[in-house]
Each structure stands twice: as structure tokens, then as C-alpha cells.
Tab-separated table of C-alpha atoms in Angstrom:
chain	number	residue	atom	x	y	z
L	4	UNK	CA	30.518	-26.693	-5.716
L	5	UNK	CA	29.526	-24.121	-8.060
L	6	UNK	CA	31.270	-22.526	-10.660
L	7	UNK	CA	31.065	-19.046	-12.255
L	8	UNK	CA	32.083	-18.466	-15.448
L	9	UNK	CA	31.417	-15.676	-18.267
L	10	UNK	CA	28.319	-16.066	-19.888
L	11	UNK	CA	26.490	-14.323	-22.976
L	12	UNK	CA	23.096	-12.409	-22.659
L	13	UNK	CA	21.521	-14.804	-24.334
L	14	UNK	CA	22.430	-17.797	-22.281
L	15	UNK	CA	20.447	-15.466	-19.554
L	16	UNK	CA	17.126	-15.728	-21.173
L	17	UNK	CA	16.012	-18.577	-20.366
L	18	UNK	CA	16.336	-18.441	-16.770
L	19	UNK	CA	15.471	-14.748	-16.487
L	20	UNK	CA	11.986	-16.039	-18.138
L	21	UNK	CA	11.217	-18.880	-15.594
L	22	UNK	CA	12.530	-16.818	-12.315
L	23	UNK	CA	11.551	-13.504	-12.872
L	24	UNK	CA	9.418	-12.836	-15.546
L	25	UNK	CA	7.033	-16.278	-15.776
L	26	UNK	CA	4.079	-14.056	-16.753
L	27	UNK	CA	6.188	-12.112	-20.020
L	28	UNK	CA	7.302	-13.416	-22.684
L	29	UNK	CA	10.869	-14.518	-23.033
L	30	UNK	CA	11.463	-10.610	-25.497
L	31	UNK	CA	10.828	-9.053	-22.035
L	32	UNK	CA	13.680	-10.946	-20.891
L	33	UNK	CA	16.220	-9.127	-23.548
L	34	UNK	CA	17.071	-6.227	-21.808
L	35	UNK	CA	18.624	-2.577	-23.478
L	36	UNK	CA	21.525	-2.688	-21.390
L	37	UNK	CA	22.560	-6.647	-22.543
L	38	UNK	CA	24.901	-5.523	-25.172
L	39	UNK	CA	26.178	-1.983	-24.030
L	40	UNK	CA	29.735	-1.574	-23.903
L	41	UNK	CA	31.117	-2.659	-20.813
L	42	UNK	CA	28.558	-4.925	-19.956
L	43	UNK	CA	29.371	-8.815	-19.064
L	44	UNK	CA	26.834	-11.452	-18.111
L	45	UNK	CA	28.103	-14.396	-15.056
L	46	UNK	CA	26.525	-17.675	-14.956
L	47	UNK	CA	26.685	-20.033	-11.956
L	48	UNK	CA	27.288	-23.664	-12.780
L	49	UNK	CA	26.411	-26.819	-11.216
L	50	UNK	CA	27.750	-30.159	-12.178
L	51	UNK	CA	28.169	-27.937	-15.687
L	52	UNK	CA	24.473	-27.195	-15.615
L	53	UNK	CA	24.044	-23.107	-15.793
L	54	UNK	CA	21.740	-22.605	-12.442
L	55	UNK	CA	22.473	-18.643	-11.759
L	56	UNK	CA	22.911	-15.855	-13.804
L	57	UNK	CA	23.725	-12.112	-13.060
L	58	UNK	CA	24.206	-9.312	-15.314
L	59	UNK	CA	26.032	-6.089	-14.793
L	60	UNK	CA	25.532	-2.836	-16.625
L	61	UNK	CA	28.372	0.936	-16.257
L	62	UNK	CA	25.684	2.976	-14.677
L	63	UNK	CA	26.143	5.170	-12.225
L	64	UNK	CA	23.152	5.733	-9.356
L	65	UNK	CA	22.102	9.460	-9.248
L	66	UNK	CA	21.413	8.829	-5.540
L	67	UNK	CA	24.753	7.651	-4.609
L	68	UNK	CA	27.990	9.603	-4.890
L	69	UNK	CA	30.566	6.498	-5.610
L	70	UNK	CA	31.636	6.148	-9.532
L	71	UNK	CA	31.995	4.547	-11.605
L	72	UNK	CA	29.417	2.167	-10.638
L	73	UNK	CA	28.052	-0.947	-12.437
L	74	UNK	CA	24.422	-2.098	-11.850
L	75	UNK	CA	23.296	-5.670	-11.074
L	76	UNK	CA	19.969	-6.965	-13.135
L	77	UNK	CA	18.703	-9.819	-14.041
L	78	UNK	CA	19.582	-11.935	-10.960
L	79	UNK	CA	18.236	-15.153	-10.368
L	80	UNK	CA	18.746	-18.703	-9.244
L	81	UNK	CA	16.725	-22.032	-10.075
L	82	UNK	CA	14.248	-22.580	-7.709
L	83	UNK	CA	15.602	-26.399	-7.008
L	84	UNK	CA	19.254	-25.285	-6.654
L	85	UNK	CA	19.244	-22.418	-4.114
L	86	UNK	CA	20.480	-24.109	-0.899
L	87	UNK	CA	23.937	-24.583	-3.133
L	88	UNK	CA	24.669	-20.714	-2.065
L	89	UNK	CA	25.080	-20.563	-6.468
L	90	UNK	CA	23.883	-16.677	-6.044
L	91	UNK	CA	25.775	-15.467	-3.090
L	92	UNK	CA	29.179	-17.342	-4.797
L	93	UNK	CA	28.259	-15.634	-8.127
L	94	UNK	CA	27.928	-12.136	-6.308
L	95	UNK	CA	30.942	-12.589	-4.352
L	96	UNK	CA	32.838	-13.219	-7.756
L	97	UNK	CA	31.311	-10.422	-9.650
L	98	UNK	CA	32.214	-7.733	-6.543
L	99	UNK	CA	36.077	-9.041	-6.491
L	100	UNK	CA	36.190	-8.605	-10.681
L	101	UNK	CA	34.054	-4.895	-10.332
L	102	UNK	CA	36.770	-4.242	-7.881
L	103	UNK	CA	39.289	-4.932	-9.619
L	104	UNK	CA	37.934	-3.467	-12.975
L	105	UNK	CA	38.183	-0.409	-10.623
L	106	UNK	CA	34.461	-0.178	-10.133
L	107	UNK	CA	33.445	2.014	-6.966
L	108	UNK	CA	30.055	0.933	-6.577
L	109	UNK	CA	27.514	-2.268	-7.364
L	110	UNK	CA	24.140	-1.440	-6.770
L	111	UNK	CA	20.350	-2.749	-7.731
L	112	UNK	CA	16.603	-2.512	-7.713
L	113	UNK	CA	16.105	-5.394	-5.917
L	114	UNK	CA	12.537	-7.379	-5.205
L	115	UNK	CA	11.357	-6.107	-1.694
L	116	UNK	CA	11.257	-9.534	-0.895
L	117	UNK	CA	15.060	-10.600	-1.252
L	118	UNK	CA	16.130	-7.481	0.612
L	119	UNK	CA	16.992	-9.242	3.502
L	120	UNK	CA	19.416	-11.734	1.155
L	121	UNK	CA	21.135	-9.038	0.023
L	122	UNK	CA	21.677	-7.406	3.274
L	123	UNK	CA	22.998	-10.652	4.303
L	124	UNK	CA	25.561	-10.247	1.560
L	125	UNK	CA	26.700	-6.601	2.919
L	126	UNK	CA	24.994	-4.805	0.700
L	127	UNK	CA	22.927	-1.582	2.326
L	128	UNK	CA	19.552	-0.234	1.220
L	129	UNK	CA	18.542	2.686	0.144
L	130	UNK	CA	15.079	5.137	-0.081
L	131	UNK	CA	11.541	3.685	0.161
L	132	UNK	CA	10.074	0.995	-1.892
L	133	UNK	CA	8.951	1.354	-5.349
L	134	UNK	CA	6.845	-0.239	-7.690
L	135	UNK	CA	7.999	-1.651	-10.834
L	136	UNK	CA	4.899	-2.014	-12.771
L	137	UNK	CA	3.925	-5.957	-13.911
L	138	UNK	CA	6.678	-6.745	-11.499
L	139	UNK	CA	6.432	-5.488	-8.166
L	140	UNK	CA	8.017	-3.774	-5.230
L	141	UNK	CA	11.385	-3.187	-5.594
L	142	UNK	CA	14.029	-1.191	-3.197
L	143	UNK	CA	17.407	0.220	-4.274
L	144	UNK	CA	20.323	-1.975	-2.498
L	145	UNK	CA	24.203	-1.283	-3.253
L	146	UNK	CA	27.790	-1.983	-1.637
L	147	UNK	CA	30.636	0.008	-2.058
L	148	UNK	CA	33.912	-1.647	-3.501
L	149	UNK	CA	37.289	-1.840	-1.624
């Protein structure tokens, strides 16, 4: 069973660097956002071994009318752990605590590839794809908070 529990930005790095960004070096996994107010990191734990990680950022999407919004980055799960649903639990945390933090709206960039995940998840997407240059195509996905 997996766990989620408050994590720092740095405790993100590492897995941020191996999931996403293998071809960057582990500075390009320190994001602006990390330590803006409001921020909080989530970590998804496994027999106490940190296997997920999410972070979400206050910022509204100019494209969508619900605020205040928080944005999802960063989100990734060890390759050898993802049939322990450790992402879809950590999401389903972080939407009840943006709720209830009063949070209208969670929303992404997400890969074009993990579009159907998300959708799985209840989350809509929005506009054509985009590139995100060194990292690829991405597509704008969001839910809006009960």
C-alpha cells in the first residue's frame, strides 16, 4: 500500500532526474516555482521507500476561468513501481487537500503520451499539443475541484 506524505523540493530531485529529465542535469530538475509561497511537494511511499513525487504550484491557467488554481509539475513514478497505482493514490490525495485548501482548479502540461492516464483519472484536456523544447509534446490537462 502506498503512502503519501509531505515532502521537500529537494527530496524531488532525484527522481525528477531519472523519470523525466535523464538527458539534463539534475539543476534542470530545480524548478522556479519549488519554493514559492504556497507551494508543497507529495511523495508516494512504498515499504518507506519514496517511489512518486508531485509538486503543486498557486497558478492560475489563463485559458481556464476556475481560481484559484494550483498547477501540477514534476510528476513521476519509478519505472519498477508503477503497477502499485503510487501516482493515481498520490493525485487522488493532492485533489482532496487542493479542495479543501479551497483550490478551484488543478491543472498541467502533461506528456502527450500520459494523456490517456490522466483522463483515466477525470481530468479533461485542453487545446492542441505543444512542444516543450528538449522535452517533448505536451497537452494542457486539468479537473475542476468540488
Amino acid at each position: 500500500m502506498v503512502e503519501v506524505k509531505p515532502i521537500t523540493a529537494e527530496d524531488t530531485y532525484a527522481i525528477r532526474h531519472s523519470v523525466l529529465r535523464p538527458h539534463q542535469t539534475i539543476e534542470d530538475c530545480k524548478y522556479d516555482q519549488d519554493s514559492v509561497k504556497g507551494a508543497f511537494h507529495l511523495g508516494g511511499f512504498y515499504d518507506g521507500t519514496l517511489i512518486s513525487i508531485a509538486s503543486f504550484y498557486p497558478q492560475n491557467q489563463q485559458a481556464l476561468q476556475a481560481a484559484p488554481a494550483y498547477q501540477l509539475r514534476g510528476m513521476a513514478t519509478l519505472e519498477e513501481y508503477r503497477t502499485q497505482k503510487a501516482g493515481s493514490t498520490l493525485i487522488a490525495y493532492a485533489e482532496r487537500k487542493l479542495a479543501d485548501m479551497g483550490a478551484a482548479l488543478v491543472w498541467c502540461n502533461a506528456r502527450c503520451y500520459v494523456k490517456g492516464y490522466y483522463e483515466k483519472l477525470g481530468w479533461k484536456s485542453m487545446g492542441s499539443p505543444f512542444d516543450i523544447p528538449g522535452i517533448g509534446s505536451h497537452v494542457i490537462m486539468y479537473k475542476e475541484l468540488a
